[in-house]
Short mmCIF file of C-alpha atoms and ligand atoms in Angstrom, two decimals:
data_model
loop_
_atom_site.label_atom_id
_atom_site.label_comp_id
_atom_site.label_asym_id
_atom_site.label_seq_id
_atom_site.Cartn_x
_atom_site.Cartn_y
_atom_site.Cartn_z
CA UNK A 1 127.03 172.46 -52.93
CA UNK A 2 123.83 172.40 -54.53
CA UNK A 3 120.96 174.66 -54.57
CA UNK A 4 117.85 174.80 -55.32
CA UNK A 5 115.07 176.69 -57.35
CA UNK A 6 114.15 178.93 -54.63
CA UNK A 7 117.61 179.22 -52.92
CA UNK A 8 118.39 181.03 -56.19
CA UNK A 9 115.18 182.96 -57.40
CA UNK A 10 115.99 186.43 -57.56
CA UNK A 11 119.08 188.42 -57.73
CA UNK A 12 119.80 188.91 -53.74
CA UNK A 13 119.13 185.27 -53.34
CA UNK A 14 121.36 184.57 -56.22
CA UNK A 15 124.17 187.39 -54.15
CA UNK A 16 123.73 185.27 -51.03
CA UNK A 17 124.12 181.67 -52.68
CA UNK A 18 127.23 183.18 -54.24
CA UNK A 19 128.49 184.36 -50.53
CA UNK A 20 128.17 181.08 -49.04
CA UNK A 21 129.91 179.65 -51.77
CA UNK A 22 132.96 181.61 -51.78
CA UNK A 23 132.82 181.14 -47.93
CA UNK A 24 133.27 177.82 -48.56
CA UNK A 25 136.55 178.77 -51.00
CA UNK A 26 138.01 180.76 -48.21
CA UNK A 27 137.71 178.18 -45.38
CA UNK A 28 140.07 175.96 -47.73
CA UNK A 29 137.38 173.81 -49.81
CA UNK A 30 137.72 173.62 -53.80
CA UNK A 31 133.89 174.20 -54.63
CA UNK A 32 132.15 172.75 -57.39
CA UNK A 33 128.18 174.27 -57.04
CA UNK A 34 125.21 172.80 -58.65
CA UNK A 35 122.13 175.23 -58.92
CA UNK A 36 118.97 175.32 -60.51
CA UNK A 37 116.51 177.09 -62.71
CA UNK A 38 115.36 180.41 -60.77
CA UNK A 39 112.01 179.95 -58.58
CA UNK A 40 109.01 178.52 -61.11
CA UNK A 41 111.48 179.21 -64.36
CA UNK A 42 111.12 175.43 -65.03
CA UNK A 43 106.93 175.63 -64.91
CA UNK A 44 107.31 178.62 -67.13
CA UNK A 45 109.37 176.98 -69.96
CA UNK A 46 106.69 173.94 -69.71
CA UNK A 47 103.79 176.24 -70.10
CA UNK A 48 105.60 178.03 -73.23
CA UNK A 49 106.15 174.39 -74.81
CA UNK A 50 102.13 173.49 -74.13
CA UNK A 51 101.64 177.38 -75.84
CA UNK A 52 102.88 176.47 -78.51
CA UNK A 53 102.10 172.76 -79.17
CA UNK A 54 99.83 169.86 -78.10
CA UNK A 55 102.91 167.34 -77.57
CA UNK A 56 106.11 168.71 -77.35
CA UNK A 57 108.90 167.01 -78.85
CA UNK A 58 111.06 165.47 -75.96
CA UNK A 59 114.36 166.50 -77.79
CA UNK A 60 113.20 169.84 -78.37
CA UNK A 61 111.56 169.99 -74.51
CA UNK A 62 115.26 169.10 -73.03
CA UNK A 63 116.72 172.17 -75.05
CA UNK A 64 114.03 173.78 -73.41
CA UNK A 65 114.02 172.87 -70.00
CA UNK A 66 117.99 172.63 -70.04
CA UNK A 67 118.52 176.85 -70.20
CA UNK A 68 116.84 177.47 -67.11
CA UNK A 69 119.61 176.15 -64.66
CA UNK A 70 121.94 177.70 -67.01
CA UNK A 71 120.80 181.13 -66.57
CA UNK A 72 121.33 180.90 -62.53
CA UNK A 73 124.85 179.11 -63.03
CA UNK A 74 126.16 182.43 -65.25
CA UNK A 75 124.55 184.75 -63.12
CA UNK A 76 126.24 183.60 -59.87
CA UNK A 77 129.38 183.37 -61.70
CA UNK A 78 128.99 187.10 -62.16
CA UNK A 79 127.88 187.45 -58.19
CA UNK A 80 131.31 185.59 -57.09
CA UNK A 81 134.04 186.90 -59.74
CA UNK A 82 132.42 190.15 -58.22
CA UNK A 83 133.28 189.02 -54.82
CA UNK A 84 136.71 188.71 -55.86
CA UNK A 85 137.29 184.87 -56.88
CA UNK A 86 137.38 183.63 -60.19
CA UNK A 87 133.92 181.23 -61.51
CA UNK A 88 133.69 179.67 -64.69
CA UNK A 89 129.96 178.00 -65.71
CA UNK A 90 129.36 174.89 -67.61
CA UNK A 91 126.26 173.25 -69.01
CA UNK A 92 125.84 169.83 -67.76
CA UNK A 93 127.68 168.42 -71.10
CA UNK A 94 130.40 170.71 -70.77
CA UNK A 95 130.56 169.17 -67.20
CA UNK A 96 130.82 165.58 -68.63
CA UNK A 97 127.99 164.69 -67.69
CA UNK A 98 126.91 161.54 -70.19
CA UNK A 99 123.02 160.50 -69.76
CA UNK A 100 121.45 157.41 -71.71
CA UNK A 101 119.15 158.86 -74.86
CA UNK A 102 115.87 158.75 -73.14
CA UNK A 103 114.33 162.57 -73.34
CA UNK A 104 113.09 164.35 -70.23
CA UNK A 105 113.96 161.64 -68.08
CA UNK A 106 117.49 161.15 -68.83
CA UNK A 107 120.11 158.76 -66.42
CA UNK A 108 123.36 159.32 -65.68
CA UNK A 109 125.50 157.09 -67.58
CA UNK A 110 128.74 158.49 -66.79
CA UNK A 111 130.78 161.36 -65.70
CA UNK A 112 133.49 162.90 -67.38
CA UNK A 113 134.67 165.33 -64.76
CA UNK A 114 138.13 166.38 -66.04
CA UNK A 115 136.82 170.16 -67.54
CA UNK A 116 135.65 170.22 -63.75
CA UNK A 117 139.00 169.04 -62.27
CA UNK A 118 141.23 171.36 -64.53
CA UNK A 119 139.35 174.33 -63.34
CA UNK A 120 139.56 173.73 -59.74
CA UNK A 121 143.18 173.14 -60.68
CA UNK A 122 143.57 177.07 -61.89
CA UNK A 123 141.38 177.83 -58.55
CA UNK A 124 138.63 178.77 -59.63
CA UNK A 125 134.89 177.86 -58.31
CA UNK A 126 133.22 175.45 -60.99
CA UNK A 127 129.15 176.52 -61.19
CA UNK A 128 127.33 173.50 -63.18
CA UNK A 129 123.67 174.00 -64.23
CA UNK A 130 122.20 171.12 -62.44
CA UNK A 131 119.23 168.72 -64.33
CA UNK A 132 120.92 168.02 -67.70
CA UNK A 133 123.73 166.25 -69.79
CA UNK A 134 124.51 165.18 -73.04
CA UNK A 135 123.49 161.71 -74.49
CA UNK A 136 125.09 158.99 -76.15
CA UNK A 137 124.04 160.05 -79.07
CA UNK A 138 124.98 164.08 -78.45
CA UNK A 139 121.77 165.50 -77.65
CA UNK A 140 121.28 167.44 -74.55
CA UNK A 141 118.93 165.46 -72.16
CA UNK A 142 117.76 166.32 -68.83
CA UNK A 143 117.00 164.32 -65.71
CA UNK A 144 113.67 164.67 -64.73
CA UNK A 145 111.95 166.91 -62.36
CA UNK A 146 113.84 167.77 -58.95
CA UNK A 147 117.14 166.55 -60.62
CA UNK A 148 119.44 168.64 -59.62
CA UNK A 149 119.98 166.58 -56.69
CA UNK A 150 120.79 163.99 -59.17
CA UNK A 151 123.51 165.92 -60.91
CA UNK A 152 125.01 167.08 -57.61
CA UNK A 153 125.35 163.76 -56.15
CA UNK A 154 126.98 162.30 -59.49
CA UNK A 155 129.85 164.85 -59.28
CA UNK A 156 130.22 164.30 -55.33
CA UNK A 157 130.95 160.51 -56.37
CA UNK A 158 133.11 161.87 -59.52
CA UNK A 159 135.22 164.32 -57.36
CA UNK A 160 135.21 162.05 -54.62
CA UNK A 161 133.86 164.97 -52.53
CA UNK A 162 134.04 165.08 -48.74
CA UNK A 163 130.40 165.84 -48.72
CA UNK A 164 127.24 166.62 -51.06
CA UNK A 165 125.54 169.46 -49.74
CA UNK A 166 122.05 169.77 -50.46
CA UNK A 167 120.87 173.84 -49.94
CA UNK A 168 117.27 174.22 -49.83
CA UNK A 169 114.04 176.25 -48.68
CA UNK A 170 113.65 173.94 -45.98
CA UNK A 171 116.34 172.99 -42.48
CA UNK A 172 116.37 169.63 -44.16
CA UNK A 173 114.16 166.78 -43.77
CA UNK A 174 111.26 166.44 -41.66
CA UNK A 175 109.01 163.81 -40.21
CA UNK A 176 106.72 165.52 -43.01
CA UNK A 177 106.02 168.26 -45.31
CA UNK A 178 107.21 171.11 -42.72
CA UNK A 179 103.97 173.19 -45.11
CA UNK A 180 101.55 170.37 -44.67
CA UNK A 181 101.98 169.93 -40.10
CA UNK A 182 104.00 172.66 -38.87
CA UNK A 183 105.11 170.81 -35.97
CA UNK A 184 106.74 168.15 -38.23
CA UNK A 185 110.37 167.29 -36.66
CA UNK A 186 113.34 167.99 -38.52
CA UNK A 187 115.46 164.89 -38.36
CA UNK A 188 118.81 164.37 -37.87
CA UNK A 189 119.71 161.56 -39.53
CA UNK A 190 117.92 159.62 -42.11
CA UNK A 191 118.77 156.29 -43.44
CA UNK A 192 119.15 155.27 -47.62
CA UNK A 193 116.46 153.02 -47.29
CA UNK A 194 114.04 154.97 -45.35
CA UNK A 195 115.04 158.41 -47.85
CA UNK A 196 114.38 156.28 -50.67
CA UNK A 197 110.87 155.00 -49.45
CA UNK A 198 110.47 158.46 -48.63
CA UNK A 199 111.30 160.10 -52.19
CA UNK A 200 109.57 157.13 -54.22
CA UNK A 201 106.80 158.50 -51.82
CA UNK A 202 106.46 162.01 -52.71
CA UNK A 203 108.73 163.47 -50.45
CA UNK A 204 110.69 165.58 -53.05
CA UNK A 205 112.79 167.48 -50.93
CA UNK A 206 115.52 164.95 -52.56
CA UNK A 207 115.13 163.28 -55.90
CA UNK A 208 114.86 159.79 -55.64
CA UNK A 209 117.41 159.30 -57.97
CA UNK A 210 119.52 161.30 -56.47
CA UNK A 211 119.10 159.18 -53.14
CA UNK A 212 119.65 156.06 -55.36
CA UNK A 213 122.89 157.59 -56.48
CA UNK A 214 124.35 158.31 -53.36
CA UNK A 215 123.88 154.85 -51.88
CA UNK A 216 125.14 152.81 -54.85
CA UNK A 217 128.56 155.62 -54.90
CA UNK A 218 128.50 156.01 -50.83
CA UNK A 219 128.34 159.68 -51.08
CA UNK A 220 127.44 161.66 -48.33
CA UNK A 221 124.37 163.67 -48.66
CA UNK A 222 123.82 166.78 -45.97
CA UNK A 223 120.26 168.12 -46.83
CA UNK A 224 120.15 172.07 -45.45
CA UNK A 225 119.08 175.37 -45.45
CA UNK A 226 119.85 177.97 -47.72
CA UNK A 227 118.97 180.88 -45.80
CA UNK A 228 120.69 179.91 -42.41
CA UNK A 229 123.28 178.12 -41.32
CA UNK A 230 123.70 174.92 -38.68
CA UNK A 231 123.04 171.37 -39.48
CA UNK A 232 120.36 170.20 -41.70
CA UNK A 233 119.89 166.40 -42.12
CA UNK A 234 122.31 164.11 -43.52
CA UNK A 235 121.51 161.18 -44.88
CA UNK A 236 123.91 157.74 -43.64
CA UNK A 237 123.88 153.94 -43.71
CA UNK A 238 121.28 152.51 -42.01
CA UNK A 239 123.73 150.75 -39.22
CA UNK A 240 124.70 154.76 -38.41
CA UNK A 241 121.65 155.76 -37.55
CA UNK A 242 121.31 157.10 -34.24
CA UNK A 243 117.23 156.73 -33.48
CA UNK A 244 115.62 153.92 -34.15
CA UNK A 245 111.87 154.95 -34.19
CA UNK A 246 108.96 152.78 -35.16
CA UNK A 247 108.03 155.83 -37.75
CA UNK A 248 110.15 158.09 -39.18
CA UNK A 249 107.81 159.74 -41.53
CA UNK A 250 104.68 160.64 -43.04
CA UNK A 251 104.65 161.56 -47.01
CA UNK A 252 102.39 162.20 -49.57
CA UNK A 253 102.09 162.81 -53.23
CA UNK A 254 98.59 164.60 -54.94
CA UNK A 255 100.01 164.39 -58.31
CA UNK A 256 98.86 161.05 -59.62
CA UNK A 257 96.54 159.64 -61.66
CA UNK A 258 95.02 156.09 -61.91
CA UNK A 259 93.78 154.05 -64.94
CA UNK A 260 91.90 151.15 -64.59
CA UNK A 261 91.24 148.40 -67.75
CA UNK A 262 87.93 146.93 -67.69
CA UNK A 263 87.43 143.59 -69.03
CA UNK A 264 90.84 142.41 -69.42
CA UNK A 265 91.41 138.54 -70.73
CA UNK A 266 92.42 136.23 -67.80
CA UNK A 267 95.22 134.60 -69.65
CA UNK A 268 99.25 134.32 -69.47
CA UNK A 269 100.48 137.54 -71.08
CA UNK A 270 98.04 140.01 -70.52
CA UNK A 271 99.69 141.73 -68.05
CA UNK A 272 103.09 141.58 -69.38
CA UNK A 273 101.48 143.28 -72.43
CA UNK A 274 100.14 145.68 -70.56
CA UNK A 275 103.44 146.99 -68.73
CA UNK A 276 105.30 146.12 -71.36
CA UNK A 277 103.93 148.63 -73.38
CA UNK A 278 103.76 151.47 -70.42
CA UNK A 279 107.43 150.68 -69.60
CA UNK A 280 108.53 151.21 -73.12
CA UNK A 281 106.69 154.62 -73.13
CA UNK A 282 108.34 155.41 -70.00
CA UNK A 283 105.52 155.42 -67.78
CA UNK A 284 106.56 154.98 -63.82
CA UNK A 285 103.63 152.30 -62.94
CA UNK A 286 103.26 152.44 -59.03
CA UNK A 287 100.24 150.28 -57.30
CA UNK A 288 98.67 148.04 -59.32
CA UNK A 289 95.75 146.18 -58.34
CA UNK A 290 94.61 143.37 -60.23
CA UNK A 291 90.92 141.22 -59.49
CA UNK A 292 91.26 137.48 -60.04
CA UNK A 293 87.52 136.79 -61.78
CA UNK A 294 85.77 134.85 -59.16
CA UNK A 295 84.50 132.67 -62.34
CA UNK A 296 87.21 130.69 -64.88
CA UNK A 297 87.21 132.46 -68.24
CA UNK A 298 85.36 135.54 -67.45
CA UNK A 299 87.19 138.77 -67.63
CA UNK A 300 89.97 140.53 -64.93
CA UNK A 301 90.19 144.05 -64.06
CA UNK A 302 93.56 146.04 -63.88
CA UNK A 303 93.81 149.44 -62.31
CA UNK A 304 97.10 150.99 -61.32
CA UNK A 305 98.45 154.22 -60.31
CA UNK A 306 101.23 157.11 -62.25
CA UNK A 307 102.58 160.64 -62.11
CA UNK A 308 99.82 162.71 -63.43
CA UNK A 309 102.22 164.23 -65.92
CA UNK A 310 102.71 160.63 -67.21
CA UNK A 311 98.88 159.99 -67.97
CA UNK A 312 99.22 161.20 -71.71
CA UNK A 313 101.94 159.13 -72.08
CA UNK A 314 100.24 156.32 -70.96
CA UNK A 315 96.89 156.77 -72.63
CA UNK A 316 98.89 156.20 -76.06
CA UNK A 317 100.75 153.67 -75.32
CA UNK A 318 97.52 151.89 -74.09
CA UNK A 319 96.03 151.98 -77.08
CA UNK A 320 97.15 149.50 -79.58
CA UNK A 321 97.22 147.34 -76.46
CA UNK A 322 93.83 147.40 -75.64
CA UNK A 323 92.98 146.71 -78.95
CA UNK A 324 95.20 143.54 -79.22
CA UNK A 325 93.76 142.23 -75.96
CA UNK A 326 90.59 143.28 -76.58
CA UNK A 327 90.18 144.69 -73.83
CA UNK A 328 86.32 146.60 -73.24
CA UNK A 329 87.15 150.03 -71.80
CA UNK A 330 90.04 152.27 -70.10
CA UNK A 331 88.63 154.27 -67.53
CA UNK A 332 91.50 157.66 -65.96
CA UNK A 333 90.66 159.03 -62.65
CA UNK A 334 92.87 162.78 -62.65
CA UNK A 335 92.27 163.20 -59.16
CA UNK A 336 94.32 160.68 -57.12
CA UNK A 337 96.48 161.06 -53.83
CA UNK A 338 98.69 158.72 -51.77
CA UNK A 339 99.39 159.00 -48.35
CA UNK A 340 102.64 157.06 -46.64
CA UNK A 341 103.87 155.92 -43.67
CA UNK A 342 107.60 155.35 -43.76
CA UNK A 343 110.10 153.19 -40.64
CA UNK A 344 112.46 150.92 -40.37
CA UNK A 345 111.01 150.03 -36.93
CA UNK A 346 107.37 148.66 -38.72
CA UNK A 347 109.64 145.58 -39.82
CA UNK A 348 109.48 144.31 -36.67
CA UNK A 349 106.24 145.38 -35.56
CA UNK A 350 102.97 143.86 -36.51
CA UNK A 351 99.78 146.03 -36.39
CA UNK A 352 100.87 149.54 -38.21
CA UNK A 353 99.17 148.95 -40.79
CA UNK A 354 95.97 148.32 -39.01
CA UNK A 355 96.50 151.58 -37.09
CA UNK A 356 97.01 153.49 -40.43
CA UNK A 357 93.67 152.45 -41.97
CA UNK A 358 92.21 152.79 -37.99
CA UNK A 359 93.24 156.82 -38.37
CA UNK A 360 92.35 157.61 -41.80
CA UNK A 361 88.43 155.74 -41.23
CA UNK A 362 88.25 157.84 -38.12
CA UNK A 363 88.62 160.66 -40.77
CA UNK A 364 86.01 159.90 -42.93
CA UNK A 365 88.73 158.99 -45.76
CA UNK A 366 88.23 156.33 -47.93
CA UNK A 367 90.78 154.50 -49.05
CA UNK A 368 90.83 152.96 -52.49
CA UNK A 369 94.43 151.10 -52.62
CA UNK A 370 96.73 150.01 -50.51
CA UNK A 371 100.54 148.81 -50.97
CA UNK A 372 103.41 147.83 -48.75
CA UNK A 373 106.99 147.34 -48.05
CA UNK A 374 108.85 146.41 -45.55
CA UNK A 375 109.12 149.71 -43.94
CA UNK A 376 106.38 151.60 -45.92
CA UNK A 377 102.54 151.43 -45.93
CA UNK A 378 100.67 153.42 -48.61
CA UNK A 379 97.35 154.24 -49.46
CA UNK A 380 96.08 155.71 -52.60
CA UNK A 381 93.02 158.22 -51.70
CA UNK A 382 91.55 161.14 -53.10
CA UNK A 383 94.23 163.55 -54.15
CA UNK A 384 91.52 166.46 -51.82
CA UNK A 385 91.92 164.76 -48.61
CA UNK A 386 95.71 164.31 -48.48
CA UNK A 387 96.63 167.21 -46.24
CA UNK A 388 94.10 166.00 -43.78
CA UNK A 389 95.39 162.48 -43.98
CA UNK A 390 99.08 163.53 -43.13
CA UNK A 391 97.77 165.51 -40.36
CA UNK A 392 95.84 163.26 -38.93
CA UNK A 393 98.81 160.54 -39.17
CA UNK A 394 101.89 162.46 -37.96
CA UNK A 395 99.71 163.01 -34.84
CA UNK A 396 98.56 159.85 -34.62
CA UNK A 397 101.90 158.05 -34.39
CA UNK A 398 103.14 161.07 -32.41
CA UNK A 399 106.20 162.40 -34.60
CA UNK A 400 105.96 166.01 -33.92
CA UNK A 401 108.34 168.28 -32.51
CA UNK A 402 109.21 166.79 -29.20
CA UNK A 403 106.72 163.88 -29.14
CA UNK A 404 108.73 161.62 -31.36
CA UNK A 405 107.62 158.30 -30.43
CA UNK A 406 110.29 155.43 -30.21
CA UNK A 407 110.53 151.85 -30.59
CA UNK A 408 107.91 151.18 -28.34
CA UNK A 409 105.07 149.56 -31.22
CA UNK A 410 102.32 151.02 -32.44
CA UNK A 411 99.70 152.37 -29.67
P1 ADP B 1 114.57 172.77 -54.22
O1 ADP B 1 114.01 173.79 -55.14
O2 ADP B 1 115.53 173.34 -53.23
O3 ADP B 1 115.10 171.58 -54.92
P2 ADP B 1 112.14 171.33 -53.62
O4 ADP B 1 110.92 172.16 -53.75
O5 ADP B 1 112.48 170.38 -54.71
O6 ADP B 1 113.35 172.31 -53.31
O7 ADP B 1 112.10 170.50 -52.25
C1 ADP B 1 111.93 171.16 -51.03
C2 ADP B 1 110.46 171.10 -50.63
O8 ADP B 1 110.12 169.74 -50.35
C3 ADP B 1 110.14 171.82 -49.35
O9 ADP B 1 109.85 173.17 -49.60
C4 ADP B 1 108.96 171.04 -48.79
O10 ADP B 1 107.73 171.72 -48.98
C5 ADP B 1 108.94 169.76 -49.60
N1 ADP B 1 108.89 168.57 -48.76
C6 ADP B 1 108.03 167.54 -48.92
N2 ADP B 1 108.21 166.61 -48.00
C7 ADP B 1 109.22 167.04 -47.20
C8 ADP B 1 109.86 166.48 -46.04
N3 ADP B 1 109.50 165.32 -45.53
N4 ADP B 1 110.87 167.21 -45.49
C9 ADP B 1 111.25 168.40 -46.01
N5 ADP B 1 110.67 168.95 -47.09
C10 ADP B 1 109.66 168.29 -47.69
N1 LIG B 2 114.62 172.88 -62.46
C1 LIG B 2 114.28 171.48 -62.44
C2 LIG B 2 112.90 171.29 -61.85
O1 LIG B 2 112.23 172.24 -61.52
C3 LIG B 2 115.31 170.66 -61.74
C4 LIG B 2 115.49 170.96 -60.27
O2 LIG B 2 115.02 171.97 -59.75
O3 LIG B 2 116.13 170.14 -59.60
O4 LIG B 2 112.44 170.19 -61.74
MG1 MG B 3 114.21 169.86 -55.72
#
């Protein structure tokens, strides 16, 4: 059981997280919980690192970030040894949980779950602060934002769980941001690939690692709420899913930034220097967009797309590239947006895409990039306009509450 920042923000929530829990103890389960740092607790330890200095020190930054999920595991160990069952916390290395060495954005190398198994052997309820480990090298890391979900789904494949339950502010997940269109659909069933599109996308309601995780390890992920009970969404095989629409989704992200190099040298090489050198600063790169130079020898253009809170990162790690290549100028644009369409059914369905940029020019939106996969379409637009973009989309393919449109191709 896993939940989240909100499911555990203040001391009643904390109370109720720790009855459902011990619920689950009494109808016969051995419970190992995963919960995170209290409402915006994460945010707040950011802000205090940027307080205090211009870039943080990643090492330092994971011993940071790493206390806030451990504060909620000790506290609802109190709750439930109050409610008469016996909890023991442990921080994500005292878990066994081994990451590689790279700070703030940690992976899961390895889990060493035996602390975890000897406790449930003396029956009691194991609480593990979710989003951290220890590295290779003995440090404690953490696993990037939303990665709880990650840390949950790697002891659900350790303990060979029955099921990873996913406890959240939200019934599960929807056809969209349920804040964004409040007719969006809650869905029963979502596939690995389409939840993967769908958390590369933006959709953070699951970490896409955590997604990743579950499909390489064939754990079962059921994605619910907190504050009620009944079925949320679980996420299965693709060859269990029970609907087969043309559209499952619409996501978005307004978090990005893009950075386009002018006057880059059309030769072998320039590229791979170029991503080389993001990828070793541990920039996620998503579109990229490169001009062919309609004349031989004159100079290409680059732009591409990251996280926002990767642009720093990025803008170094740029520079002694730029310099080698010669390149003429690095231009950042802060305020970038993506919108997504996400179904299995658009892989055997031509003109999607063509009603995607159809809505969003009946809008009035621009769009300034545009990338595909098999069952995704994206467009990069002006991180302003995104809410009206997902609107506009999720009505135009129909996938609201009761109007969920099935394989029938695109109107
Ligand atoms: P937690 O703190 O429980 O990990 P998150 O804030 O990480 O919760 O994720 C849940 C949030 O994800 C929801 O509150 C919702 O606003 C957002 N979200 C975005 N896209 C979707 C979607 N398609 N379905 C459900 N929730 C979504
Ligand atoms: N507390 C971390 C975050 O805010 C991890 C998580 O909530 O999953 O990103
Ligand atoms: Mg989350």
């Amino acid at each position: 059981m896993k939940f989240g920042g909100t499911s555990v923000a203040d001391a009643d929530r904390i109370k109720r997280a720790a009855r459902r829990i011990v619920a689950q103890r009494e109808a016969g389960n051995r419970v190992v919980a995963v919960l995170s740092a209290r409402g915006k607790t994460t945010d707040e330890l950011i802000a205090m690192a940027d307080e205090v200095s211009p870039h943080p020190d990643r090492r330092e930054m994971d011993m940071l970030l790493s206390t806030g999920e451990r504060i909620s595991c000790a506290l609802c160990a109190m709750a439930i040894n109050d409610l008469g069952h016996r909890a023991i916390s442990l921080t994500g290395s005292q878990a066994g949980i081994v990451t590689d060495t790279s700070h703030t954005k940690a992976r899961i190398l390895d889990v060493r779950a035996d602390r975890i198994r000897e406790a449930l052997d003396q029956d009691r309820i194991v609480l593990v602060a979710g989003f951290q480990g220890v590295s290779t090298s003995r440090d404690v890391t953490t696993l990037g934002r939303g990665g709880s979900d990650t840390t949950a789904v790697a002891l659900a494949a350790a303990m060979n769980a029955k099921v990873c339950e996913i406890y959240t502010d939200v019934r599960g997940v929807y056809s969209a941001d349920p804040r964004i269109v409040p007719d969006a659909r809650k869905l029963p069933m979502v596939s690995f690939e389409e939840m993967l599109e769908m958390a590369a996308s933006g959709a953070k309601v699951l970490q896409l690692r955590s997604v990743e995780y579950a499909r390489n390890h064939g754990v079962r992920i059921h994605c619910r709420a907190s504050f009620e009970d009944g079925p949320g969404t679980f996420v299965v095989g693709e060859e269990d899913t029970m609907e087969h629409p043309l559209i499952t989704a619409v996501t978005h992200a307004t978090d990005e930034a893009r950075i386009t190099l002018l006057g880059v040298p059309d030769r072998p090489g320039a590229a791979a220097a170029i991503f080389g050198a993001l990828a070793d600063a541990g920039c996620n790169v998503d579109t990229i967009i490169q001009n062919e130079p309609l004349e031989e020898g004159r100079d290409a253009e680059v732009s591409f797309t990251i996280p926002r809170e990767d642009l720093l990162a990025a803008e170094g790690a740029l520079q002694s590239v730029t310099g080698d290549l010669g390149i003429a100028r690095v231009d950042t644009d802060r305020e970038i947006g993506k919108v997504s369409i996400v179904g299995a059914g658009m892989r055997s369905h031509p003109g999607v895409a063509a009603k995607v940029f159809r809505v969003l020019a009946g809008e009035g939106i621009n769009i300034e990039m545009i990338s595909t996969s098999p069952i995704k379409i994206s467009c990069v637009i002006r991180s302003e306009v995104v809410p009206q973009a997902v609107r506009a989309l999720h009505d135009a393919f129909e996938l609201g509450a009761g109007t969920i449109a099935h394989d029938g191709g695109p109107r």
